[in-house]
PDB file of C-alpha atoms in Angstrom:
ATOM      1  CA  VAL A  46      98.556 -17.974-213.842  1.00 58.00           C
ATOM      2  CA  GLY A  47      99.145 -20.711-211.352  1.00 64.00           C
ATOM      3  CA  HIS A  48     100.965 -18.315-209.055  1.00 71.00           C
ATOM      4  CA  ALA A  49     100.006 -17.562-205.478  1.00 73.00           C
ATOM      5  CA  VAL A  50     101.018 -15.139-202.758  1.00 73.00           C
ATOM      6  CA  LEU A  51     103.950 -16.657-200.881  1.00 72.00           C
ATOM      7  CA  ALA A  52     104.850 -13.864-198.495  1.00 74.00           C
ATOM      8  CA  ILE A  53     103.815 -10.401-197.326  1.00 73.00           C
ATOM      9  CA  ASN A  54     106.550  -8.095-195.990  1.00 75.00           C
ATOM     10  CA  GLY A  55     108.742 -11.118-195.467  1.00 69.00           C
ATOM     11  CA  ALA A  56     106.250 -13.116-193.400  1.00 72.00           C
ATOM     12  CA  GLU A  57     105.218 -16.406-195.014  1.00 71.00           C
ATOM     13  CA  VAL A  58     101.625 -16.822-196.074  1.00 73.00           C
ATOM     14  CA  ASN A  59      99.592 -20.016-195.858  1.00 70.00           C
ATOM     15  CA  GLY A  60      96.486 -19.832-198.009  1.00 69.00           C
ATOM     16  CA  ARG A  61      94.707 -16.661-196.948  1.00 72.00           C
ATOM     17  CA  PHE A  62      96.425 -16.060-193.632  1.00 73.00           C
ATOM     18  CA  THR A  63      99.886 -15.127-192.453  1.00 72.00           C
ATOM     19  CA  ALA A  64     101.659 -17.048-189.728  1.00 68.00           C
ATOM     20  CA  ASP A  65     100.245 -14.756-187.034  1.00 71.00           C
ATOM     21  CA  GLY A  66      96.654 -15.022-188.225  1.00 71.00           C
ATOM     22  CA  LYS A  67      96.266 -11.898-190.316  1.00 74.00           C
ATOM     23  CA  ASP A  68      93.870 -12.173-193.231  1.00 80.00           C
ATOM     24  CA  VAL A  69      95.885 -11.333-196.334  1.00 76.00           C
ATOM     25  CA  LEU A  70      93.105  -9.736-198.355  1.00 78.00           C
ATOM     26  CA  GLU A  71      92.058  -7.610-195.387  1.00 77.00           C
ATOM     27  CA  PHE A  72      95.622  -6.500-194.844  1.00 77.00           C
ATOM     28  CA  LEU A  73      96.071  -5.570-198.485  1.00 77.00           C
ATOM     29  CA  SER A  74      92.829  -3.602-198.686  1.00 78.00           C
ATOM     30  CA  ASN A  75      93.882  -1.269-195.854  1.00 78.00           C
ATOM     31  CA  PRO A  76      95.921   1.626-197.326  1.00 79.00           C
ATOM     32  CA  ALA A  77      97.410   2.304-193.896  1.00 78.00           C
ATOM     33  CA  ASN A  78      99.516  -0.832-194.370  1.00 75.00           C
ATOM     34  CA  TYR A  79     101.143   0.418-197.574  1.00 78.00           C
ATOM     35  CA  PRO A  80     103.858   0.307-198.845  1.00 79.00           C
ATOM     36  CA  VAL A  81     103.790  -3.475-198.716  1.00 77.00           C
ATOM     37  CA  SER A  82     106.053  -5.996-200.393  1.00 78.00           C
ATOM     38  CA  ILE A  83     104.391  -9.083-201.782  1.00 77.00           C
ATOM     39  CA  ARG A  84     106.193 -12.170-202.986  1.00 74.00           C
ATOM     40  CA  PHE A  85     104.481 -14.254-205.656  1.00 74.00           C
ATOM     41  CA  GLY A  86     105.464 -17.652-206.842  1.00 70.00           C
ATOM     42  CA  ARG A  87     104.321 -21.140-207.690  1.00 70.00           C
ATOM     43  CA  HIS A  88     102.862 -23.137-204.849  1.00 71.00           C
ATOM     44  CA  ARG A  89     105.353 -25.477-203.157  1.00 73.00           C
ATOM     45  CA  LEU A  90     104.251 -29.057-203.637  1.00 77.00           C
ATOM     46  CA  SER A  91     102.827 -30.873-200.618  1.00 83.00           C
ATOM     47  CA  SER A  92     104.558 -34.017-199.360  1.00 82.00           C
ATOM     48  CA  ASN A  93     101.864 -36.200-200.864  1.00 87.00           C
ATOM     49  CA  GLU A  94     102.118 -34.496-204.222  1.00 88.00           C
ATOM     50  CA  LYS A  95     105.862 -34.990-204.137  1.00 87.00           C
ATOM     51  CA  LEU A  96     105.476 -38.696-203.361  1.00 88.00           C
ATOM     52  CA  MET A  97     103.015 -39.102-206.191  1.00 91.00           C
ATOM     53  CA  LEU A  98     105.152 -37.274-208.712  1.00 89.00           C
ATOM     54  CA  ALA A  99     108.248 -39.169-207.588  1.00 89.00           C
ATOM     55  CA  SER A 100     106.611 -42.539-208.111  1.00 90.00           C
ATOM     56  CA  MET A 101     105.372 -41.455-211.516  1.00 92.00           C
ATOM     57  CA  PHE A 102     108.866 -40.366-212.399  1.00 91.00           C
ATOM     58  CA  HIS A 103     110.230 -43.699-211.151  1.00 90.00           C
ATOM     59  CA  SER A 104     107.981 -45.513-213.651  1.00 91.00           C
ATOM     60  CA  LEU A 105     108.860 -43.127-216.461  1.00 91.00           C
ATOM     61  CA  PHE A 106     112.516 -43.676-215.679  1.00 90.00           C
ATOM     62  CA  ALA A 107     112.093 -47.434-215.959  1.00 88.00           C
ATOM     63  CA  ILE A 108     110.174 -47.084-219.222  1.00 89.00           C
ATOM     64  CA  GLY A 109     112.807 -44.689-220.509  1.00 88.00           C
ATOM     65  CA  SER A 110     115.625 -47.140-219.996  1.00 86.00           C
ATOM     66  CA  GLN A 111     113.633 -49.972-221.562  1.00 86.00           C
ATOM     67  CA  LEU A 112     112.816 -47.907-224.629  1.00 88.00           C
ATOM     68  CA  SER A 113     116.428 -47.040-225.168  1.00 86.00           C
ATOM     69  CA  PRO A 114     117.806 -48.436-228.426  1.00 88.00           C
ATOM     70  CA  GLU A 115     121.148 -48.889-226.677  1.00 84.00           C
ATOM     71  CA  VAL A 116     121.760 -51.657-224.146  1.00 80.00           C
ATOM     72  CA  GLY A 117     122.481 -50.625-220.580  1.00 77.00           C
ATOM     73  CA  SER A 118     120.841 -47.250-220.737  1.00 80.00           C
ATOM     74  CA  SER A 119     121.371 -45.049-217.717  1.00 82.00           C
ATOM     75  CA  GLY A 120     117.727 -44.036-217.727  1.00 86.00           C
ATOM     76  CA  ILE A 121     116.425 -40.468-217.715  1.00 89.00           C
ATOM     77  CA  GLU A 122     119.284 -38.200-216.678  1.00 91.00           C
ATOM     78  CA  MET A 123     117.719 -34.939-217.707  1.00 92.00           C
ATOM     79  CA  LEU A 124     114.320 -33.623-218.661  1.00 92.00           C
ATOM     80  CA  GLU A 125     114.315 -30.186-220.242  1.00 93.00           C
ATOM     81  CA  THR A 126     111.413 -27.772-220.546  1.00 92.00           C
ATOM     82  CA  ASP A 127     111.484 -24.054-221.227  1.00 91.00           C
ATOM     83  CA  THR A 128     110.833 -23.163-217.604  1.00 89.00           C
ATOM     84  CA  PHE A 129     112.959 -25.735-215.789  1.00 90.00           C
ATOM     85  CA  LYS A 130     115.332 -28.660-216.111  1.00 92.00           C
ATOM     86  CA  LEU A 131     114.894 -31.853-214.139  1.00 93.00           C
ATOM     87  CA  HIS A 132     118.119 -33.689-213.365  1.00 94.00           C
ATOM     88  CA  CYS A 133     118.162 -37.264-212.108  1.00 93.00           C
ATOM     89  CA  PHE A 134     121.012 -39.320-210.716  1.00 93.00           C
ATOM     90  CA  GLN A 135     120.503 -43.017-209.973  1.00 92.00           C
ATOM     91  CA  THR A 136     122.944 -44.738-207.613  1.00 92.00           C
ATOM     92  CA  LEU A 137     124.119 -48.336-208.009  1.00 91.00           C
ATOM     93  CA  THR A 138     121.732 -49.196-205.198  1.00 91.00           C
ATOM     94  CA  GLY A 139     118.741 -47.853-207.114  1.00 88.00           C
ATOM     95  CA  ILE A 140     118.188 -44.636-205.187  1.00 91.00           C
ATOM     96  CA  LYS A 141     117.297 -41.680-207.387  1.00 92.00           C
ATOM     97  CA  PHE A 142     118.187 -38.114-206.569  1.00 93.00           C
ATOM     98  CA  VAL A 143     116.088 -35.595-208.502  1.00 92.00           C
ATOM     99  CA  VAL A 144     116.853 -31.888-208.764  1.00 92.00           C
ATOM    100  CA  LEU A 145     114.588 -29.328-210.402  1.00 90.00           C
ATOM    101  CA  ALA A 146     116.519 -26.275-211.500  1.00 90.00           C
ATOM    102  CA  ASP A 147     116.563 -23.236-213.728  1.00 89.00           C
ATOM    103  CA  PRO A 148     117.445 -24.312-217.282  1.00 90.00           C
ATOM    104  CA  ARG A 149     120.547 -22.142-217.232  1.00 89.00           C
ATOM    105  CA  GLN A 150     121.838 -23.431-213.895  1.00 88.00           C
ATOM    106  CA  ALA A 151     125.170 -25.221-214.198  1.00 88.00           C
ATOM    107  CA  GLY A 152     126.943 -27.541-211.784  1.00 89.00           C
ATOM    108  CA  ILE A 153     123.964 -29.799-211.142  1.00 92.00           C
ATOM    109  CA  ASP A 154     125.967 -33.002-211.622  1.00 92.00           C
ATOM    110  CA  ALA A 155     128.303 -31.964-208.860  1.00 93.00           C
ATOM    111  CA  LEU A 156     125.309 -30.964-206.752  1.00 94.00           C
ATOM    112  CA  LEU A 157     123.695 -34.386-207.203  1.00 95.00           C
ATOM    113  CA  ARG A 158     126.904 -36.113-206.102  1.00 95.00           C
ATOM    114  CA  LYS A 159     127.117 -33.765-203.116  1.00 95.00           C
ATOM    115  CA  ILE A 160     123.521 -34.568-202.163  1.00 95.00           C
ATOM    116  CA  TYR A 161     124.399 -38.285-202.279  1.00 96.00           C
ATOM    117  CA  GLU A 162     127.175 -37.602-199.784  1.00 95.00           C
ATOM    118  CA  ILE A 163     124.891 -35.532-197.550  1.00 96.00           C
ATOM    119  CA  TYR A 164     122.307 -38.331-197.648  1.00 95.00           C
ATOM    120  CA  SER A 165     124.871 -40.973-196.764  1.00 94.00           C
ATOM    121  CA  ASP A 166     126.125 -38.824-193.877  1.00 94.00           C
ATOM    122  CA  PHE A 167     123.174 -37.123-192.232  1.00 94.00           C
ATOM    123  CA  ALA A 168     120.368 -39.499-193.078  1.00 94.00           C
ATOM    124  CA  LEU A 169     122.010 -42.919-193.156  1.00 94.00           C
ATOM    125  CA  LYS A 170     124.415 -42.361-190.307  1.00 93.00           C
ATOM    126  CA  ASN A 171     121.585 -41.166-188.111  1.00 92.00           C
ATOM    127  CA  PRO A 172     120.559 -44.379-186.343  1.00 90.00           C
ATOM    128  CA  PHE A 173     117.086 -42.981-185.726  1.00 92.00           C
ATOM    129  CA  TYR A 174     116.392 -42.554-189.405  1.00 93.00           C
ATOM    130  CA  SER A 175     114.642 -45.603-190.903  1.00 92.00           C
ATOM    131  CA  LEU A 176     115.446 -46.480-194.485  1.00 91.00           C
ATOM    132  CA  GLU A 177     112.845 -45.653-197.135  1.00 88.00           C
ATOM    133  CA  MET A 178     111.041 -43.209-194.836  1.00 89.00           C
ATOM    134  CA  PRO A 179     110.812 -39.452-195.416  1.00 87.00           C
ATOM    135  CA  ILE A 180     113.922 -37.781-194.098  1.00 90.00           C
ATOM    136  CA  ARG A 181     113.144 -35.563-191.138  1.00 90.00           C
ATOM    137  CA  CYS A 182     116.670 -34.953-189.932  1.00 92.00           C
ATOM    138  CA  GLU A 183     117.613 -31.381-189.132  1.00 93.00           C
ATOM    139  CA  LEU A 184     121.285 -31.800-189.942  1.00 94.00           C
ATOM    140  CA  PHE A 185     120.330 -33.244-193.305  1.00 95.00           C
ATOM    141  CA  ASP A 186     118.104 -30.227-194.053  1.00 94.00           C
ATOM    142  CA  GLN A 187     120.757 -27.763-192.901  1.00 94.00           C
ATOM    143  CA  ASN A 188     123.534 -29.270-194.955  1.00 95.00           C
ATOM    144  CA  LEU A 189     121.284 -29.689-197.960  1.00 94.00           C
ATOM    145  CA  LYS A 190     120.361 -26.000-197.759  1.00 93.00           C
ATOM    146  CA  LEU A 191     124.049 -25.064-197.658  1.00 94.00           C
ATOM    147  CA  ALA A 192     124.827 -27.192-200.684  1.00 93.00           C
ATOM    148  CA  LEU A 193     121.935 -25.648-202.608  1.00 91.00           C
ATOM    149  CA  GLU A 194     123.118 -22.151-201.718  1.00 90.00           C
ATOM    150  CA  VAL A 195     126.597 -22.932-202.960  1.00 90.00           C
ATOM    151  CA  ALA A 196     125.244 -24.344-206.202  1.00 88.00           C
ATOM    152  CA  GLU A 197     122.922 -21.385-206.736  1.00 84.00           C
ATOM    153  CA  LYS A 198     125.653 -18.828-206.171  1.00 82.00           C
ATOM    154  CA  ALA A 199     127.714 -20.530-208.808  1.00 74.00           C
ATOM    155  CA  GLY A 200     125.055 -19.460-211.276  1.00 64.00           C
ATOM    156  CA  PRO A 201     124.908 -20.257-214.966  1.00 65.00           C
ATOM    157  CA  PHE A 202     128.634 -20.662-215.375  1.00 56.00           C
ATOM    158  CA  GLY A 203     129.402 -23.249-212.714  1.00 47.00           C
ATOM    159  CA  PRO A 204     131.578 -22.839-209.597  1.00 45.00           C
ATOM    160  CA  GLY A 205     135.040 -21.376-209.862  1.00 42.00           C
ATOM    161  CA  SER A 206     134.352 -19.040-212.760  1.00 36.00           C
TER     162      SER A 206
ATOM    163  CA  ASN B1082     143.695 -44.082-183.096  1.00 74.00           C
ATOM    164  CA  SER B1083     141.468 -47.127-183.004  1.00 82.00           C
ATOM    165  CA  GLU B1084     141.415 -47.950-179.316  1.00 87.00           C
ATOM    166  CA  LEU B1085     137.990 -46.465-178.751  1.00 91.00           C
ATOM    167  CA  PHE B1086     136.698 -48.445-181.722  1.00 90.00           C
ATOM    168  CA  THR B1087     138.163 -51.703-180.410  1.00 91.00           C
ATOM    169  CA  LEU B1088     136.813 -51.017-176.931  1.00 92.00           C
ATOM    170  CA  THR B1089     133.375 -50.109-178.263  1.00 93.00           C
ATOM    171  CA  TYR B1090     133.168 -53.269-180.327  1.00 94.00           C
ATOM    172  CA  GLY B1091     134.323 -55.289-177.356  1.00 94.00           C
ATOM    173  CA  ALA B1092     131.685 -53.702-175.138  1.00 95.00           C
ATOM    174  CA  LEU B1093     129.082 -54.561-177.742  1.00 95.00           C
ATOM    175  CA  VAL B1094     130.094 -58.218-177.913  1.00 95.00           C
ATOM    176  CA  THR B1095     130.302 -58.702-174.168  1.00 94.00           C
ATOM    177  CA  GLN B1096     126.913 -57.089-173.668  1.00 95.00           C
ATOM    178  CA  LEU B1097     125.418 -59.403-176.283  1.00 95.00           C
ATOM    179  CA  CYS B1098     126.993 -62.360-174.507  1.00 94.00           C
ATOM    180  CA  LYS B1099     125.315 -61.295-171.279  1.00 94.00           C
ATOM    181  CA  ASP B1100     121.988 -60.728-173.030  1.00 94.00           C
ATOM    182  CA  TYR B1101     121.877 -63.939-175.029  1.00 94.00           C
ATOM    183  CA  GLU B1102     123.767 -66.467-172.899  1.00 84.00           C
ATOM    184  CA  ASN B1103     124.678 -68.720-175.820  1.00 92.00           C
ATOM    185  CA  ASP B1104     127.267 -68.167-178.541  1.00 93.00           C
ATOM    186  CA  GLU B1105     125.051 -69.126-181.468  1.00 94.00           C
ATOM    187  CA  ASP B1106     122.524 -66.417-180.658  1.00 95.00           C
ATOM    188  CA  VAL B1107     125.262 -63.848-180.224  1.00 96.00           C
ATOM    189  CA  ASN B1108     126.695 -64.811-183.599  1.00 96.00           C
ATOM    190  CA  LYS B1109     123.261 -64.346-185.171  1.00 96.00           C
ATOM    191  CA  GLN B1110     122.807 -60.937-183.537  1.00 96.00           C
ATOM    192  CA  LEU B1111     126.223 -59.773-184.668  1.00 96.00           C
ATOM    193  CA  ASP B1112     125.389 -60.836-188.203  1.00 97.00           C
ATOM    194  CA  LYS B1113     122.063 -59.017-188.055  1.00 97.00           C
ATOM    195  CA  MET B1114     123.617 -55.832-186.697  1.00 96.00           C
ATOM    196  CA  GLY B1115     126.319 -56.045-189.307  1.00 97.00           C
ATOM    197  CA  TYR B1116     123.663 -56.409-191.996  1.00 97.00           C
ATOM    198  CA  ASN B1117     121.924 -53.226-190.839  1.00 96.00           C
ATOM    199  CA  ILE B1118     125.228 -51.402-190.921  1.00 96.00           C
ATOM    200  CA  GLY B1119     126.087 -52.800-194.344  1.00 96.00           C
ATOM    201  CA  VAL B1120     122.911 -51.593-196.056  1.00 96.00           C
ATOM    202  CA  ARG B1121     123.739 -48.039-194.949  1.00 96.00           C
ATOM    203  CA  LEU B1122     127.493 -48.193-195.304  1.00 96.00           C
ATOM    204  CA  ILE B1123     127.277 -49.123-198.974  1.00 96.00           C
ATOM    205  CA  GLU B1124     125.840 -45.704-199.858  1.00 95.00           C
ATOM    206  CA  ASP B1125     128.647 -43.938-198.037  1.00 95.00           C
ATOM    207  CA  PHE B1126     131.113 -46.173-199.841  1.00 96.00           C
ATOM    208  CA  LEU B1127     129.588 -45.517-203.260  1.00 95.00           C
ATOM    209  CA  ALA B1128     129.217 -41.795-202.623  1.00 94.00           C
ATOM    210  CA  ARG B1129     132.820 -41.372-201.503  1.00 94.00           C
ATOM    211  CA  SER B1130     134.772 -43.872-203.557  1.00 93.00           C
ATOM    212  CA  ASN B1131     133.053 -43.222-206.894  1.00 89.00           C
ATOM    213  CA  VAL B1132     133.496 -46.851-207.888  1.00 92.00           C
ATOM    214  CA  GLY B1133     131.346 -47.944-210.799  1.00 90.00           C
ATOM    215  CA  ARG B1134     129.493 -51.216-211.112  1.00 90.00           C
ATOM    216  CA  CYS B1135     131.759 -54.265-211.002  1.00 91.00           C
ATOM    217  CA  HIS B1136     131.601 -56.484-214.066  1.00 89.00           C
ATOM    218  CA  ASP B1137     132.362 -59.736-212.326  1.00 91.00           C
ATOM    219  CA  PHE B1138     132.959 -61.239-208.917  1.00 94.00           C
ATOM    220  CA  ARG B1139     136.727 -60.859-209.245  1.00 94.00           C
ATOM    221  CA  GLU B1140     136.355 -57.117-209.605  1.00 95.00           C
ATOM    222  CA  THR B1141     134.049 -57.122-206.604  1.00 95.00           C
ATOM    223  CA  ALA B1142     136.661 -58.975-204.552  1.00 96.00           C
ATOM    224  CA  ASP B1143     139.332 -56.449-205.467  1.00 96.00           C
ATOM    225  CA  VAL B1144     137.127 -53.492-204.677  1.00 96.00           C
ATOM    226  CA  ILE B1145     136.211 -54.986-201.297  1.00 96.00           C
ATOM    227  CA  ALA B1146     139.784 -55.786-200.336  1.00 96.00           C
ATOM    228  CA  LYS B1147     141.650 -52.825-201.753  1.00 96.00           C
ATOM    229  CA  ILE B1148     139.171 -49.992-201.427  1.00 96.00           C
ATOM    230  CA  ALA B1149     136.469 -50.811-198.906  1.00 96.00           C
ATOM    231  CA  PHE B1150     138.558 -52.506-196.230  1.00 96.00           C
ATOM    232  CA  LYS B1151     141.192 -49.827-196.613  1.00 95.00           C
ATOM    233  CA  MET B1152     138.617 -47.077-196.288  1.00 94.00           C
ATOM    234  CA  TYR B1153     136.835 -48.387-193.224  1.00 94.00           C
ATOM    235  CA  LEU B1154     139.332 -50.497-191.328  1.00 93.00           C
ATOM    236  CA  GLY B1155     142.630 -49.232-192.637  1.00 92.00           C
ATOM    237  CA  ILE B1156     143.749 -52.707-193.679  1.00 94.00           C
ATOM    238  CA  THR B1157     144.124 -54.365-197.066  1.00 96.00           C
ATOM    239  CA  PRO B1158     143.372 -58.090-196.907  1.00 96.00           C
ATOM    240  CA  SER B1159     144.647 -60.272-199.724  1.00 96.00           C
ATOM    241  CA  VAL B1160     142.289 -62.029-202.096  1.00 96.00           C
ATOM    242  CA  THR B1161     143.131 -65.721-202.573  1.00 95.00           C
ATOM    243  CA  ASN B1162     141.793 -69.266-202.901  1.00 95.00           C
ATOM    244  CA  TRP B1163     139.524 -68.689-205.827  1.00 95.00           C
ATOM    245  CA  SER B1164     137.186 -71.570-206.572  1.00 95.00           C
ATOM    246  CA  PRO B1165     137.462 -73.022-210.098  1.00 94.00           C
ATOM    247  CA  GLY B1166     134.096 -71.512-210.985  1.00 92.00           C
ATOM    248  CA  GLY B1167     135.183 -68.053-209.870  1.00 92.00           C
ATOM    249  CA  ASP B1168     132.276 -67.777-207.462  1.00 93.00           C
ATOM    250  CA  GLU B1169     134.126 -68.167-204.177  1.00 96.00           C
ATOM    251  CA  PHE B1170     137.218 -66.514-202.730  1.00 96.00           C
ATOM    252  CA  SER B1171     138.936 -65.836-199.442  1.00 96.00           C
ATOM    253  CA  LEU B1172     140.005 -62.630-197.793  1.00 96.00           C
ATOM    254  CA  ILE B1173     143.101 -63.153-195.679  1.00 96.00           C
ATOM    255  CA  LEU B1174     143.507 -60.600-192.922  1.00 94.00           C
ATOM    256  CA  GLU B1175     146.957 -60.413-191.373  1.00 90.00           C
ATOM    257  CA  ASN B1176     145.567 -58.311-188.585  1.00 87.00           C
ATOM    258  CA  ASN B1177     142.047 -57.447-187.567  1.00 90.00           C
ATOM    259  CA  PRO B1178     141.540 -54.111-185.777  1.00 88.00           C
ATOM    260  CA  LEU B1179     138.408 -55.432-184.084  1.00 90.00           C
ATOM    261  CA  VAL B1180     140.378 -58.021-182.125  1.00 90.00           C
ATOM    262  CA  ASP B1181     143.325 -55.959-180.910  1.00 86.00           C
ATOM    263  CA  PHE B1182     144.047 -57.057-177.337  1.00 88.00           C
ATOM    264  CA  VAL B1183     141.223 -59.647-177.394  1.00 91.00           C
ATOM    265  CA  GLU B1184     141.519 -63.212-176.114  1.00 91.00           C
ATOM    266  CA  LEU B1185     138.642 -65.619-176.440  1.00 92.00           C
ATOM    267  CA  PRO B1186     137.913 -67.446-173.151  1.00 91.00           C
ATOM    268  CA  ASP B1187     137.214 -71.212-173.145  1.00 90.00           C
ATOM    269  CA  ASN B1188     133.535 -70.825-172.385  1.00 90.00           C
ATOM    270  CA  HIS B1189     133.020 -68.904-175.612  1.00 91.00           C
ATOM    271  CA  SER B1190     134.720 -71.275-178.004  1.00 90.00           C
ATOM    272  CA  SER B1191     131.962 -71.131-180.619  1.00 92.00           C
ATOM    273  CA  LEU B1192     131.680 -67.347-180.552  1.00 94.00           C
ATOM    274  CA  ILE B1193     132.533 -65.751-183.883  1.00 95.00           C
ATOM    275  CA  TYR B1194     133.827 -62.545-182.371  1.00 95.00           C
ATOM    276  CA  SER B1195     134.050 -60.504-185.560  1.00 95.00           C
ATOM    277  CA  ASN B1196     130.854 -61.813-187.083  1.00 96.00           C
ATOM    278  CA  LEU B1197     129.635 -58.238-187.488  1.00 96.00           C
ATOM    279  CA  LEU B1198     131.952 -58.007-190.479  1.00 96.00           C
ATOM    280  CA  CYS B1199     130.172 -60.873-192.224  1.00 97.00           C
ATOM    281  CA  GLY B1200     126.843 -59.099-191.803  1.00 97.00           C
ATOM    282  CA  VAL B1201     128.278 -55.834-193.093  1.00 97.00           C
ATOM    283  CA  LEU B1202     129.611 -57.472-196.246  1.00 97.00           C
ATOM    284  CA  ARG B1203     126.377 -59.373-196.815  1.00 97.00           C
ATOM    285  CA  GLY B1204     124.187 -56.287-196.321  1.00 97.00           C
ATOM    286  CA  ALA B1205     126.324 -54.028-198.449  1.00 96.00           C
ATOM    287  CA  LEU B1206     126.481 -56.438-201.373  1.00 96.00           C
ATOM    288  CA  GLU B1207     122.766 -57.111-201.194  1.00 95.00           C
ATOM    289  CA  MET B1208     122.146 -53.422-201.886  1.00 94.00           C
ATOM    290  CA  VAL B1209     124.086 -53.732-205.104  1.00 94.00           C
ATOM    291  CA  GLN B1210     122.027 -56.749-206.097  1.00 93.00           C
ATOM    292  CA  MET B1211     124.420 -59.540-205.061  1.00 94.00           C
ATOM    293  CA  ALA B1212     123.361 -62.317-202.704  1.00 95.00           C
ATOM    294  CA  VAL B1213     126.456 -63.681-201.006  1.00 96.00           C
ATOM    295  CA  ASP B1214     127.365 -66.014-198.203  1.00 96.00           C
ATOM    296  CA  VAL B1215     130.116 -64.747-195.896  1.00 96.00           C
ATOM    297  CA  LYS B1216     131.767 -66.657-193.115  1.00 95.00           C
ATOM    298  CA  PHE B1217     134.935 -66.907-191.091  1.00 96.00           C
ATOM    299  CA  VAL B1218     136.916 -70.059-191.822  1.00 95.00           C
ATOM    300  CA  GLN B1219     140.035 -69.163-189.855  1.00 94.00           C
ATOM    301  CA  ASP B1220     140.344 -66.900-186.845  1.00 93.00           C
ATOM    302  CA  THR B1221     143.482 -65.782-185.035  1.00 92.00           C
ATOM    303  CA  LEU B1222     141.355 -65.648-181.891  1.00 92.00           C
ATOM    304  CA  LYS B1223     140.941 -69.392-182.153  1.00 91.00           C
ATOM    305  CA  GLY B1224     144.612 -70.095-182.647  1.00 90.00           C
ATOM    306  CA  ASP B1225     144.847 -69.940-186.434  1.00 91.00           C
ATOM    307  CA  SER B1226     147.758 -68.088-187.963  1.00 91.00           C
ATOM    308  CA  VAL B1227     145.594 -65.763-190.010  1.00 92.00           C
ATOM    309  CA  THR B1228     142.005 -64.667-190.137  1.00 95.00           C
ATOM    310  CA  GLU B1229     140.274 -65.911-193.256  1.00 96.00           C
ATOM    311  CA  ILE B1230     136.852 -64.807-194.457  1.00 96.00           C
ATOM    312  CA  ARG B1231     135.283 -66.927-197.186  1.00 96.00           C
ATOM    313  CA  MET B1232     132.903 -65.175-199.571  1.00 96.00           C
ATOM    314  CA  LYS B1233     130.641 -67.078-201.930  1.00 96.00           C
ATOM    315  CA  PHE B1234     128.500 -65.613-204.677  1.00 96.00           C
ATOM    316  CA  ILE B1235     125.036 -67.133-204.557  1.00 95.00           C
ATOM    317  CA  ARG B1236     122.996 -65.248-207.118  1.00 93.00           C
ATOM    318  CA  ARG B1237     122.171 -61.928-208.621  1.00 91.00           C
ATOM    319  CA  ILE B1238     119.161 -60.300-206.966  1.00 90.00           C
ATOM    320  CA  GLU B1239     116.798 -59.435-209.772  1.00 82.00           C
ATOM    321  CA  ASP B1240     113.803 -58.010-207.930  1.00 73.00           C
ATOM    322  CA  ASN B1241     115.124 -54.559-207.173  1.00 66.00           C
ATOM    323  CA  LEU B1242     117.319 -53.940-210.152  1.00 70.00           C
ATOM    324  CA  PRO B1243     117.751 -50.222-210.750  1.00 69.00           C
ATOM    325  CA  ALA B1244     116.166 -49.393-214.099  1.00 65.00           C
ATOM    326  CA  GLY B1245     118.507 -49.839-216.993  1.00 62.00           C
ATOM    327  CA  GLU B1246     120.568 -52.598-215.440  1.00 63.00           C
ATOM    328  CA  GLU B1247     118.980 -55.597-217.114  1.00 54.00           C
TER     329      GLU B1247
END
């Protein structure tokens, strides 16, 4: 439920078609194409959906820190569900870094700090990147991917175990 | 090795002088450019130095002089001349890497050569919700014995407070 076909035999699928224009259902109904490997998963969010969810979270974060019975609350740092954990790190300048991860994944705090560094290097030090805009910097994406891979490999027990 | 840095800054200033023809405009541009650098540099500073929020202006002064200046310019200015209200202080720089080998000619007597620094400090502090006024009050380029930057706290910027900081 809620899952969609993400890839066929390694080639990414967009809606009903693969990148080279093959119709997925047609391909699957032809036994000559078997065996075939199909990857299912949840749909990736579109940029607009991400923006919308991020601004909702921003408001929830503000409400969260106002509701806190303690003064000087740090706001929502973690949101736990049975299928994922949302981690949030807010910098002194008000920027929030949000990571959605497997509930058992460790080392997210370190990952958030690392992402802050990657942002300050590959986004901010790129003079062609304008503040507050979506980040479309290749070096940023590359380094982010690396950091995520490192964090994932560390698994449920954290790096160095 | 900071020669390339000094030369680059020098090239920047001389180009601005050619473009704007009068010192006041150059000073303004340097401040503006510094501001744009400051709003980005602050994130790098916070990400790398792991400093927490300062509780008062004195802490801010110390962090600026002992950590930030050290990190980015390799110098540690001294913090002095506090105003009685604790809202103004001076940074005394014995040497300024930006002005190595520089001499100010007579026709640029009102040029504030290192004004970029004022913009950087202003921009960076604005991102952590502090409105400050930063200006040079002494400059070795103008014959003073030291370079003195005066920083004044104006007000806390309330409009963009990160949640939880009221």
